[in-house]
mmCIF file of C-alpha atoms and ligand atoms in Angstrom:
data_model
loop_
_atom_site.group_PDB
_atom_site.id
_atom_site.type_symbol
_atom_site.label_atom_id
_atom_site.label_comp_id
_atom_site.label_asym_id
_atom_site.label_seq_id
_atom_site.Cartn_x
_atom_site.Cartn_y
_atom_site.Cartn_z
ATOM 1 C CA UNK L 1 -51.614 -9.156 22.335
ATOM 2 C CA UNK L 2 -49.097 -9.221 19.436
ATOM 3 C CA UNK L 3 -45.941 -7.396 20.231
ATOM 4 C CA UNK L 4 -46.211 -4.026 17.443
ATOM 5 C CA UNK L 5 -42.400 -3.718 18.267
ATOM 6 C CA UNK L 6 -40.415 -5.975 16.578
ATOM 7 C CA UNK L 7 -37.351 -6.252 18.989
ATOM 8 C CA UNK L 8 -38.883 -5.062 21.667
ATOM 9 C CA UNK L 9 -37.015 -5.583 25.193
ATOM 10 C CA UNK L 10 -37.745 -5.606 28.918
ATOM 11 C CA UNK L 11 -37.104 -2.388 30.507
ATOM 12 C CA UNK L 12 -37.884 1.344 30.163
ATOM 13 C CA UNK L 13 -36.229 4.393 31.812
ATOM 14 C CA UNK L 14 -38.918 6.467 33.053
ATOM 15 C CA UNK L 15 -37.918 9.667 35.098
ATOM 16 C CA UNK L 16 -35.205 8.132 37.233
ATOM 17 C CA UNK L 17 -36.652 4.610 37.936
ATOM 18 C CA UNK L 18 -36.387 1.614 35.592
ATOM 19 C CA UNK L 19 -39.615 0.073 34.939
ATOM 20 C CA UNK L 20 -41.245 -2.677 32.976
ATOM 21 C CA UNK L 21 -42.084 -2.803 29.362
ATOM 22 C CA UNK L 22 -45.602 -2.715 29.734
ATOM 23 C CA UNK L 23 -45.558 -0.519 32.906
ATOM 24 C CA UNK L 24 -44.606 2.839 30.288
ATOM 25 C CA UNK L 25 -47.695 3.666 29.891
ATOM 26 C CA UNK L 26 -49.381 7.188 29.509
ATOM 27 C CA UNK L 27 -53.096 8.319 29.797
ATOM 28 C CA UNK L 28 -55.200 8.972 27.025
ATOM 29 C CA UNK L 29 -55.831 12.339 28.369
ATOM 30 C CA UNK L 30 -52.180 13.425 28.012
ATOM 31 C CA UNK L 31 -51.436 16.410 26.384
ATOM 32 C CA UNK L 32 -49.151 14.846 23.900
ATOM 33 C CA UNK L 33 -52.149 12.284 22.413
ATOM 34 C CA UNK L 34 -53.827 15.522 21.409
ATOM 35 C CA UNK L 35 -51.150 18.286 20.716
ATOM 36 C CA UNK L 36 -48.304 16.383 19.637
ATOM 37 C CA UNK L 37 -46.017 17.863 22.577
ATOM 38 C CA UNK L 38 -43.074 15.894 22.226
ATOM 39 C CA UNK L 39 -39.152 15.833 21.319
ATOM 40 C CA UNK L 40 -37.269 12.807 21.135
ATOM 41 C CA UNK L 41 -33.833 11.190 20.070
ATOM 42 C CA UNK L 42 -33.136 8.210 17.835
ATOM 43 C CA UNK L 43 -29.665 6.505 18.728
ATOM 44 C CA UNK L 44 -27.845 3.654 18.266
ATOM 45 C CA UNK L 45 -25.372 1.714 20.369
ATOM 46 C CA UNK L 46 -23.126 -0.859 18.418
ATOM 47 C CA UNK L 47 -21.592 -3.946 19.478
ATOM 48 C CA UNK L 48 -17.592 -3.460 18.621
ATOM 49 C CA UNK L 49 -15.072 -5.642 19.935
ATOM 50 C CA UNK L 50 -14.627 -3.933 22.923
ATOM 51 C CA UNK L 51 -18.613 -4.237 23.910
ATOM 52 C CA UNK L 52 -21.376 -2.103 23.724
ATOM 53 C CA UNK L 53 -20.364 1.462 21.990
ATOM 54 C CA UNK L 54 -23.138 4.199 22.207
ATOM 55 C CA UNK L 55 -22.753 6.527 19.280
ATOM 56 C CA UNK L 56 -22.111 10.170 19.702
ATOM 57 C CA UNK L 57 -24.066 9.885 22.570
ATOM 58 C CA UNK L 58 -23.110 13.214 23.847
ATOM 59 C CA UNK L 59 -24.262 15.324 20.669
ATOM 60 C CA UNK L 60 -27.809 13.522 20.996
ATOM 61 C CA UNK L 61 -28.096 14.127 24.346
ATOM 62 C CA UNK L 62 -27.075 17.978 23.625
ATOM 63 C CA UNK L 63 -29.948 17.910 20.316
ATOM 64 C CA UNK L 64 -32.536 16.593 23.141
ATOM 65 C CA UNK L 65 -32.099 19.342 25.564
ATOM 66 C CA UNK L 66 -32.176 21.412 22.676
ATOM 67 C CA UNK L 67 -35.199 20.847 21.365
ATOM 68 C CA UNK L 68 -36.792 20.717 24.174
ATOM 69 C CA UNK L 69 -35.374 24.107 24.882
ATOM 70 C CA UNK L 70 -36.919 25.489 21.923
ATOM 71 C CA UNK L 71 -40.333 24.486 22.997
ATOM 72 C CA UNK L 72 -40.239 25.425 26.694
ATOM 73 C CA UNK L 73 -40.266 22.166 28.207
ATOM 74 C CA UNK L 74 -39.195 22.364 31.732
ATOM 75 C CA UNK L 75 -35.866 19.427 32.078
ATOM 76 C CA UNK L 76 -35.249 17.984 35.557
ATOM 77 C CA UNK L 77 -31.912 16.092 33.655
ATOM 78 C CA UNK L 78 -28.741 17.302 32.525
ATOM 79 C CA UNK L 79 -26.877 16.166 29.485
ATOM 80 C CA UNK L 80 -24.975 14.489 32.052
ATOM 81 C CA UNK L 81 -27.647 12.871 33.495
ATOM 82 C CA UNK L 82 -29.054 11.743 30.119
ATOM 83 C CA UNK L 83 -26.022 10.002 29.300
ATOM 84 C CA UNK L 84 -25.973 7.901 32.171
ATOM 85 C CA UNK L 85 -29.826 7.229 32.214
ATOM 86 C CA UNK L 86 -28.906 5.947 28.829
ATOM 87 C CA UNK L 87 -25.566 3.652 30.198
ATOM 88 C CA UNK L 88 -28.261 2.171 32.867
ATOM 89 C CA UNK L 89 -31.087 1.564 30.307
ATOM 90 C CA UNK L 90 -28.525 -0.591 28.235
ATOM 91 C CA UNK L 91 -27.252 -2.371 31.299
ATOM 92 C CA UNK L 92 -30.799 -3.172 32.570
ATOM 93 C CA UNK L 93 -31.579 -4.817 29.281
ATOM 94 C CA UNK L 94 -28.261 -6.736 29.415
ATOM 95 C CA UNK L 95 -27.931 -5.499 25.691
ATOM 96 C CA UNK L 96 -24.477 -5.128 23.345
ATOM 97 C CA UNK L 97 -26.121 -3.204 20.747
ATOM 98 C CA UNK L 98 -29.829 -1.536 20.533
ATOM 99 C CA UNK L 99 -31.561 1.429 18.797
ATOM 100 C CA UNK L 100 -32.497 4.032 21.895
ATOM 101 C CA UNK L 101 -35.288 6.076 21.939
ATOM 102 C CA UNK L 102 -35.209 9.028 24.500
ATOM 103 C CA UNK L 103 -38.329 10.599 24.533
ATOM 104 C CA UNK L 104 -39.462 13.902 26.519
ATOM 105 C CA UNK L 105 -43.653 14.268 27.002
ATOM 106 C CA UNK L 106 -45.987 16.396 28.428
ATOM 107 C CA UNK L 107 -47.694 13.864 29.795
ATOM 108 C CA UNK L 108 -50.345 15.712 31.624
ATOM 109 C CA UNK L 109 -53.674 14.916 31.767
ATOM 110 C CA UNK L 110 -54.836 18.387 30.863
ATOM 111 C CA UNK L 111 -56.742 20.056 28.211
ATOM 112 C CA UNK L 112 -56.378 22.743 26.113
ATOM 113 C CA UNK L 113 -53.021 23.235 23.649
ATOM 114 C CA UNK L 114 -51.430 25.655 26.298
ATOM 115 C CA UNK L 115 -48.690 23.826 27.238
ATOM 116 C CA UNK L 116 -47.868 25.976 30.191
ATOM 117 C CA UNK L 117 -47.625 23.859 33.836
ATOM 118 C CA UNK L 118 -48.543 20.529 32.206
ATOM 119 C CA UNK L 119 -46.375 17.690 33.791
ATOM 120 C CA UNK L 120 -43.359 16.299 31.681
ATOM 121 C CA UNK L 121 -41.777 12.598 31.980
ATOM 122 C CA UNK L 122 -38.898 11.735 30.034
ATOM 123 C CA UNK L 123 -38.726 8.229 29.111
ATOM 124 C CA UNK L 124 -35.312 6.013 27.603
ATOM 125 C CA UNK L 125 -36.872 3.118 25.752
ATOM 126 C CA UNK L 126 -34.075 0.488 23.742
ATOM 127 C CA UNK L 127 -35.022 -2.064 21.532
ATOM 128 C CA UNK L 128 -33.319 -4.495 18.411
ATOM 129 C CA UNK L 129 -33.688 -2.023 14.852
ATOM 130 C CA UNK L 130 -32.249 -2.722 11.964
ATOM 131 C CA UNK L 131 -30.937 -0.401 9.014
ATOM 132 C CA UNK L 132 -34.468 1.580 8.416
ATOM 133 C CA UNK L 133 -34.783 1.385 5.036
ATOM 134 C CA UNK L 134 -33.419 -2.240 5.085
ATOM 135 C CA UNK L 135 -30.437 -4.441 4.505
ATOM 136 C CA UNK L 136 -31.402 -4.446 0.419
ATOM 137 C CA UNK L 137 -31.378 -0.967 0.521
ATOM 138 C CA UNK L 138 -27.859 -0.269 2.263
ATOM 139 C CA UNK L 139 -26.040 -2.763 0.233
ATOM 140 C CA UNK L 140 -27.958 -1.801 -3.237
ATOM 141 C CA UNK L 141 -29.363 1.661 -3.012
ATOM 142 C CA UNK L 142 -33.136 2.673 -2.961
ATOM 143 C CA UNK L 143 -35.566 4.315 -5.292
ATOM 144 C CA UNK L 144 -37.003 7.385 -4.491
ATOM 145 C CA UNK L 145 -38.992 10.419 -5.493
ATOM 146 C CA UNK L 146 -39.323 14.113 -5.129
ATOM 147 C CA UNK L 147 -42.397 14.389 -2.570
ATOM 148 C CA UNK L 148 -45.138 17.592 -3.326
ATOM 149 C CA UNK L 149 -45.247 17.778 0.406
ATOM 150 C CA UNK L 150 -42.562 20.158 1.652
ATOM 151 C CA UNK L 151 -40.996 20.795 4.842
ATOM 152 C CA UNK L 152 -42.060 23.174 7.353
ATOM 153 C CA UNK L 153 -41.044 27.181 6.134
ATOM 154 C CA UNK L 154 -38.607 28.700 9.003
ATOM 155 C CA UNK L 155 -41.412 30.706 10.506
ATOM 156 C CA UNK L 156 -43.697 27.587 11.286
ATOM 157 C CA UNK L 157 -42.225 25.055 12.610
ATOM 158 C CA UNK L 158 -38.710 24.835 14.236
ATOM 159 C CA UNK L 159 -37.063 22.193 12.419
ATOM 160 C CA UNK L 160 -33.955 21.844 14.292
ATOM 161 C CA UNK L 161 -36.244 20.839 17.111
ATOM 162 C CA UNK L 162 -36.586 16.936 16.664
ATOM 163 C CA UNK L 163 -40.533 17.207 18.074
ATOM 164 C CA UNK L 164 -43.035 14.873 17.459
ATOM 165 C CA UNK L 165 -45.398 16.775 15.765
ATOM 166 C CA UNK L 166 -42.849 17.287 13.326
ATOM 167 C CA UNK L 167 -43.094 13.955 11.862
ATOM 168 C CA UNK L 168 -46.833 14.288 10.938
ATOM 169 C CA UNK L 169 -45.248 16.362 7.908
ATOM 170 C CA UNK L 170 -42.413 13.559 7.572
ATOM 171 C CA UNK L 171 -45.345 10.408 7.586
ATOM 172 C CA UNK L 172 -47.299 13.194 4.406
ATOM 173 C CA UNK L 173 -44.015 12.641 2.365
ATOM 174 C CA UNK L 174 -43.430 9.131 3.456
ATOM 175 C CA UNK L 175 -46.718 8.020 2.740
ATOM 176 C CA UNK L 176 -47.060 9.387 -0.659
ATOM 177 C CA UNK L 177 -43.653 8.271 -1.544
ATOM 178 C CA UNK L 178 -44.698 4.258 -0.170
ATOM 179 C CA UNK L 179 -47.984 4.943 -2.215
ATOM 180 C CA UNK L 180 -46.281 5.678 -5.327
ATOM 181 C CA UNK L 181 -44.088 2.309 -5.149
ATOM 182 C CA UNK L 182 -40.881 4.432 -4.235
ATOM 183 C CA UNK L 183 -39.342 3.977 -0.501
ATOM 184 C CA UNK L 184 -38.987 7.617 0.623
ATOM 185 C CA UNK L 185 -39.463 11.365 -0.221
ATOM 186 C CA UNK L 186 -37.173 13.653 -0.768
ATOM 187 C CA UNK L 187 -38.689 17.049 0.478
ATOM 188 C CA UNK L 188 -38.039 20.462 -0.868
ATOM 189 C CA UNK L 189 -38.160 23.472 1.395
ATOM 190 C CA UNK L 190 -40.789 26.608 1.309
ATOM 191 C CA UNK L 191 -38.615 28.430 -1.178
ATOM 192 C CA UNK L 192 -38.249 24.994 -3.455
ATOM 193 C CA UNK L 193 -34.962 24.072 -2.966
ATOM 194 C CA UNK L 194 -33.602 20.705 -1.697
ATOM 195 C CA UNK L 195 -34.272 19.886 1.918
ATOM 196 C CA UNK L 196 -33.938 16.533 3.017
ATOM 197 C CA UNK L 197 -35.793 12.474 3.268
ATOM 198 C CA UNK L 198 -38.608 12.356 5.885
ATOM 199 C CA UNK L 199 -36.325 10.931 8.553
ATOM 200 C CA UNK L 200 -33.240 11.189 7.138
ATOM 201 C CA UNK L 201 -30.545 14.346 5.276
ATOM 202 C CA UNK L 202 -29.844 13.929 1.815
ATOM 203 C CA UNK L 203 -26.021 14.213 0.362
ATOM 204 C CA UNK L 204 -25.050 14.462 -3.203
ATOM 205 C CA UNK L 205 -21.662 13.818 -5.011
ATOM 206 C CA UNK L 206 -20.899 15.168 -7.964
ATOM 207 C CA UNK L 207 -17.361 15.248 -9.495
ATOM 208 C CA UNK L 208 -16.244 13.993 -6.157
ATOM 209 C CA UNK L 209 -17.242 16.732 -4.773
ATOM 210 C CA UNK L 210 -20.178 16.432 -1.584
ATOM 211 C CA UNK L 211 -23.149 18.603 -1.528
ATOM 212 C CA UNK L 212 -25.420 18.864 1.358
ATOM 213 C CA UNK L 213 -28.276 21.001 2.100
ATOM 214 C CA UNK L 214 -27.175 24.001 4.756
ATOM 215 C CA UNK L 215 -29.643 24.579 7.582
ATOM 216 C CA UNK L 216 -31.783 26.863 6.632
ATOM 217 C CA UNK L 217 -33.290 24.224 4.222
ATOM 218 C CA UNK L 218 -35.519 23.241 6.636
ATOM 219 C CA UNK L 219 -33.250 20.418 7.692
ATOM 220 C CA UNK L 220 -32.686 18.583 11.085
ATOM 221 C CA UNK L 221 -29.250 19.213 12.392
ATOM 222 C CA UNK L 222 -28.369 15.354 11.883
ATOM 223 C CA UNK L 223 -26.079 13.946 14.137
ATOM 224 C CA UNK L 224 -24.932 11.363 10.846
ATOM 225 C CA UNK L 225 -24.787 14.319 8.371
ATOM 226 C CA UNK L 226 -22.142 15.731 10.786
ATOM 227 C CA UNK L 227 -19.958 12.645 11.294
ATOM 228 C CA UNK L 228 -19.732 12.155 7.407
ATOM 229 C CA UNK L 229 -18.826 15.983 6.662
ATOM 230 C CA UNK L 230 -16.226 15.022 9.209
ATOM 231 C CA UNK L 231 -15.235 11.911 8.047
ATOM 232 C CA UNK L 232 -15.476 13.184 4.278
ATOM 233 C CA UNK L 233 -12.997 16.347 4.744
ATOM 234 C CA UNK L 234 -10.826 14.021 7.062
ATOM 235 C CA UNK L 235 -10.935 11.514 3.636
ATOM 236 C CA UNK L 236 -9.631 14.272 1.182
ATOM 237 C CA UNK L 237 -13.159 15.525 0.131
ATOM 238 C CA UNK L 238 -14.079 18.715 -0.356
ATOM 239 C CA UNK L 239 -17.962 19.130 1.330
ATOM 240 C CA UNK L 240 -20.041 21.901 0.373
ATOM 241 C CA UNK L 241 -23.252 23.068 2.390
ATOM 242 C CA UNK L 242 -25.227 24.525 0.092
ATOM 243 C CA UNK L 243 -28.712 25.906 -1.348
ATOM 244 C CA UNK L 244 -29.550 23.235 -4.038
ATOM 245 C CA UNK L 245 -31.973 23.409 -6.768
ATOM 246 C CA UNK L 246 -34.052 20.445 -7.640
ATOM 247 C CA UNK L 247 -32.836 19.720 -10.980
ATOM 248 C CA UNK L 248 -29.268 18.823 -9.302
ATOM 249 C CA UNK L 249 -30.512 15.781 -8.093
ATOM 250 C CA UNK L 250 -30.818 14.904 -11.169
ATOM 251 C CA UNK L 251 -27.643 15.255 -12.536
ATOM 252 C CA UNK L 252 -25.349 13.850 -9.269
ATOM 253 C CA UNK L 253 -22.823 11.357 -10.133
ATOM 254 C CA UNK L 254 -24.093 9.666 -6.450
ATOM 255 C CA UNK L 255 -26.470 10.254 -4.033
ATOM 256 C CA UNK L 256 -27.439 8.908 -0.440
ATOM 257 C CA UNK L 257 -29.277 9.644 2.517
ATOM 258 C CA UNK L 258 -27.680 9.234 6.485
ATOM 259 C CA UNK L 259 -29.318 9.240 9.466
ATOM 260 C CA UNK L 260 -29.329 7.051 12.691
ATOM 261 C CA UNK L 261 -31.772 4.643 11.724
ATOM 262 C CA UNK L 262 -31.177 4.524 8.129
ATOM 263 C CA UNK L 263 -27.514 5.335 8.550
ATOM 264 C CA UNK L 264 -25.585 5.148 4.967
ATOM 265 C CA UNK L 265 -28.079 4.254 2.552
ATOM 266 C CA UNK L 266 -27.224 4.591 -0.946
ATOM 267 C CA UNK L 267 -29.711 6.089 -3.522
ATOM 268 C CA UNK L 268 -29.735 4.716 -6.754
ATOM 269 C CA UNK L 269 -32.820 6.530 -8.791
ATOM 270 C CA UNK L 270 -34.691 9.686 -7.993
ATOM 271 C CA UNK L 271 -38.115 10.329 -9.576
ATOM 272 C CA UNK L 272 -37.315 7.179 -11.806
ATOM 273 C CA UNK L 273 -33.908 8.744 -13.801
ATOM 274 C CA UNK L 274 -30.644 6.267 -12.527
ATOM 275 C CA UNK L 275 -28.399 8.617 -10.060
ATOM 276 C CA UNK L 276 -25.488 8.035 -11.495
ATOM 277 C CA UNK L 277 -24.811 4.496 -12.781
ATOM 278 C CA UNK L 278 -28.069 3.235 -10.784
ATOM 279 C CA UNK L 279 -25.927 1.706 -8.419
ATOM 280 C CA UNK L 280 -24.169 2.911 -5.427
ATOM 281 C CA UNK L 281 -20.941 4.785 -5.880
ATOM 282 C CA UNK L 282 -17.324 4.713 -5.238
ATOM 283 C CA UNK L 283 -17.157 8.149 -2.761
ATOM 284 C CA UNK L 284 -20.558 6.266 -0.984
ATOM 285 C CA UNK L 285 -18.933 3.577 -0.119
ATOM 286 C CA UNK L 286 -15.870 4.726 1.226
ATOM 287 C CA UNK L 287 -18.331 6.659 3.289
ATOM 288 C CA UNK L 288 -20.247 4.111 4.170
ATOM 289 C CA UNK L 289 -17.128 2.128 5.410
ATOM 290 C CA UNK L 290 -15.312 4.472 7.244
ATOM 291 C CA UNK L 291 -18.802 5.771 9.349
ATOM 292 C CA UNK L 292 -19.655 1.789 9.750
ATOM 293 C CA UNK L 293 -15.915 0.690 10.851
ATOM 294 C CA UNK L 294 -15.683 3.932 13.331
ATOM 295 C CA UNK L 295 -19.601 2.801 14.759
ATOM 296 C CA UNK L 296 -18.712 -1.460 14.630
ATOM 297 C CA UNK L 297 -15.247 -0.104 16.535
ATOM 298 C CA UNK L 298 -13.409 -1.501 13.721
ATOM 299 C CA UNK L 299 -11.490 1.547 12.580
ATOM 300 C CA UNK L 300 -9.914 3.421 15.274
ATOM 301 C CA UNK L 301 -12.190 6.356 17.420
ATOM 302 C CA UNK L 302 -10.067 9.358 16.163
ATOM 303 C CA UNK L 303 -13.307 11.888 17.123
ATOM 304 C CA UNK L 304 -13.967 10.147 20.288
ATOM 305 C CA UNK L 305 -17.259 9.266 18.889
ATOM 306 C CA UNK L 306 -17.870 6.295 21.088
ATOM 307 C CA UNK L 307 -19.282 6.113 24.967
ATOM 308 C CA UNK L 308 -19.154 2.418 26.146
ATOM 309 C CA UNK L 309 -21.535 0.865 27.959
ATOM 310 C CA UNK L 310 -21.081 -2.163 30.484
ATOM 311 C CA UNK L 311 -20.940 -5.469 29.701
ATOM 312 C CA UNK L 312 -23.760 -7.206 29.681
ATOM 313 C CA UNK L 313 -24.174 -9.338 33.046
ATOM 314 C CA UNK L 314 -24.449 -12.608 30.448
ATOM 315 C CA UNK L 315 -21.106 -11.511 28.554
ATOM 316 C CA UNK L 316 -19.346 -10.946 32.440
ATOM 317 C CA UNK L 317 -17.433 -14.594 33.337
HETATM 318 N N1 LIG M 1 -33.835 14.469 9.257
HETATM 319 C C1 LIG M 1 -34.915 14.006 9.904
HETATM 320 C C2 LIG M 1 -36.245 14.622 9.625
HETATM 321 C C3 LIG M 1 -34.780 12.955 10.824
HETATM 322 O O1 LIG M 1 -35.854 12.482 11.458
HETATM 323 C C4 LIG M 1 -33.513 12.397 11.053
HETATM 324 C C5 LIG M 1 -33.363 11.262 12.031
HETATM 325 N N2 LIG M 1 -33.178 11.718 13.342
HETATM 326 C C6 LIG M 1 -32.404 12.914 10.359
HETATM 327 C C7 LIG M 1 -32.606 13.951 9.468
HETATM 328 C C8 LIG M 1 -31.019 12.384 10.599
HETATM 329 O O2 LIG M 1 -30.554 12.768 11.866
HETATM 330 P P1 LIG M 1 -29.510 11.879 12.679
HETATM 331 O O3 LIG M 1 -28.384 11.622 11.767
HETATM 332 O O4 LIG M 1 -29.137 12.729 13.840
HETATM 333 O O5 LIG M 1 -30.206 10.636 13.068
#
């Protein structure tokens, strides 16, 4: 059978015990395949000079619990715990640098949406991911479009909650988007105003000023979004969260989306009219440097952004 993972590695946390690859496996009966009853994490652990670096490993972890706070899942594993399940998955795969996926399920074999007593298994699953919207796109900016699907309005959906069935509305946007011969949506919110890409937050610049949507644009609380305000006001830059109309995309000076898998990608037209020059910016790149010399352990720590993991056993002498 043809591996549907490219990158795909050897071994799989699942609920305290590392397992085979192939040995994850869930039922077909499991609430999740039906209800969507998931939350997950996307992170990434770099390979810097001083080995394997997991990035802000911590405020994941903390966004995991979270979520699954919000929708009542019961968690046998502390923050704590999840950081170290993470350290071991990395070491059992003898890996520098992967994308992780933790993944909490209700993997019960029980009917009905009520997700009350159904069993839960939290799995940690690594594997080799590059930038997601590609190399091109990092290095040259992508083309995108405002999507007519919008995100979830406050009283539907939790969207600080990273769940699975989230992304049904995220694979709408993305979908139409692909369709239309751009490579992502940008989503408004219920009210209209900017929100953010299906998998990733959305900043603007304009006069060299940032602008990002606040969070009650129907936005996920991303982890990157937070180390570039950071690094942005630590660079001199003034960073406003802020209601945005749509029009204003149209009329930043630069624009780009973050997130963990995409992680500085540059946009360079929205809905066809040139952001900008049509080319990434100045402000962008700095960005993009600073975030990618702090990850690549290049540039010094200074937010103690980095947990590392062991060497691999191949790397030891
Ligand atoms: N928004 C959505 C909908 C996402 O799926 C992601 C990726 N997790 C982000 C924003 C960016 O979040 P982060 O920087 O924490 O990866």
């Amino acid at each position: 059978m043809a591996d549907s993972v490219t990158g795909r590695t050897s071994k799989i946390w699942r609920d305290g015990d590392i397992v085979n690859w192939e040995d994850a496996t869930i039922h077909v009966m499991s609430h999740v395949v039906h209800y969507g009853s998931s939350v997950f994490e996307g992170i990434r652990c770099y390979d810097t000079p001083n080995g394997g670096a997991v990035f802000r490993l911590r405020d994941h972890m903390r966004r995991l619990t979270g979520s699954a706070k919000i929708y009542r899942f019961p968690m046998r594993y502390s923050v704590d715990d999840l950081i170290q399940a993470t350290v071991d998955t990395i070491a059992a795969n003898d890996l520098r640098q992967c994308y992780l996926r933790p993944v909490v399920v209700r993997t019960g074999e029980q009917m009905g949406f009520n997700p009350e007593n159904v069993p839960v298994e939290v799995f940690i699953i690594c594997w080799h991911w590059g930038s997601y919207l590609g190399h091109d796109a990092v290095e040259h900016g992508t083309d995108v479009q405002v999507s007519s699907w919008r995100r979830a309005a406050p009283d539907t959906f939790p969207t600080m909650a990273k769940a699975g069935g989230n992304y049904l509305n995220s694979q709408l946007s993305k979908l139409e988007a692909k369709q239309n011969g751009f490579a992502e949506g940008i989503m408004l919110d219920s009210a209209g105003f900017v929100s953010e890409g299906s998998g990733e937050n959305l900043f603007l610049v304009r006069d060299d000023v940032l602008y990002t949507s606040q969070m009650s644009n129907g936005i996920l609380h991303g982890v990157t979004r937070d180390s570039v305000i950071t690094l942005a006001r630590d660079l001199g830059y003034e960073v406003r969260e802020m209601q945005m109309p749509r029009e204003f995309l149209y009329l930043a000076d630069e624009a780009f989306f973050t997130g963990t898998a995409a992680e500085i990608t540059p946009i360079r037209s929205i809905d066809r009219l040139p952001v900008g020059e049509g080319k990434p910016g100045a402000v962008t790149r700095s960005i993009q440097k600073e975030f990618m010399g702090i990850a690549k352990g290049r540039v010094a720590d200074r937010f103690n952004w980095l947990t590392p993991v062991p060497s691999p056993v191949s790397a030891k002498a």
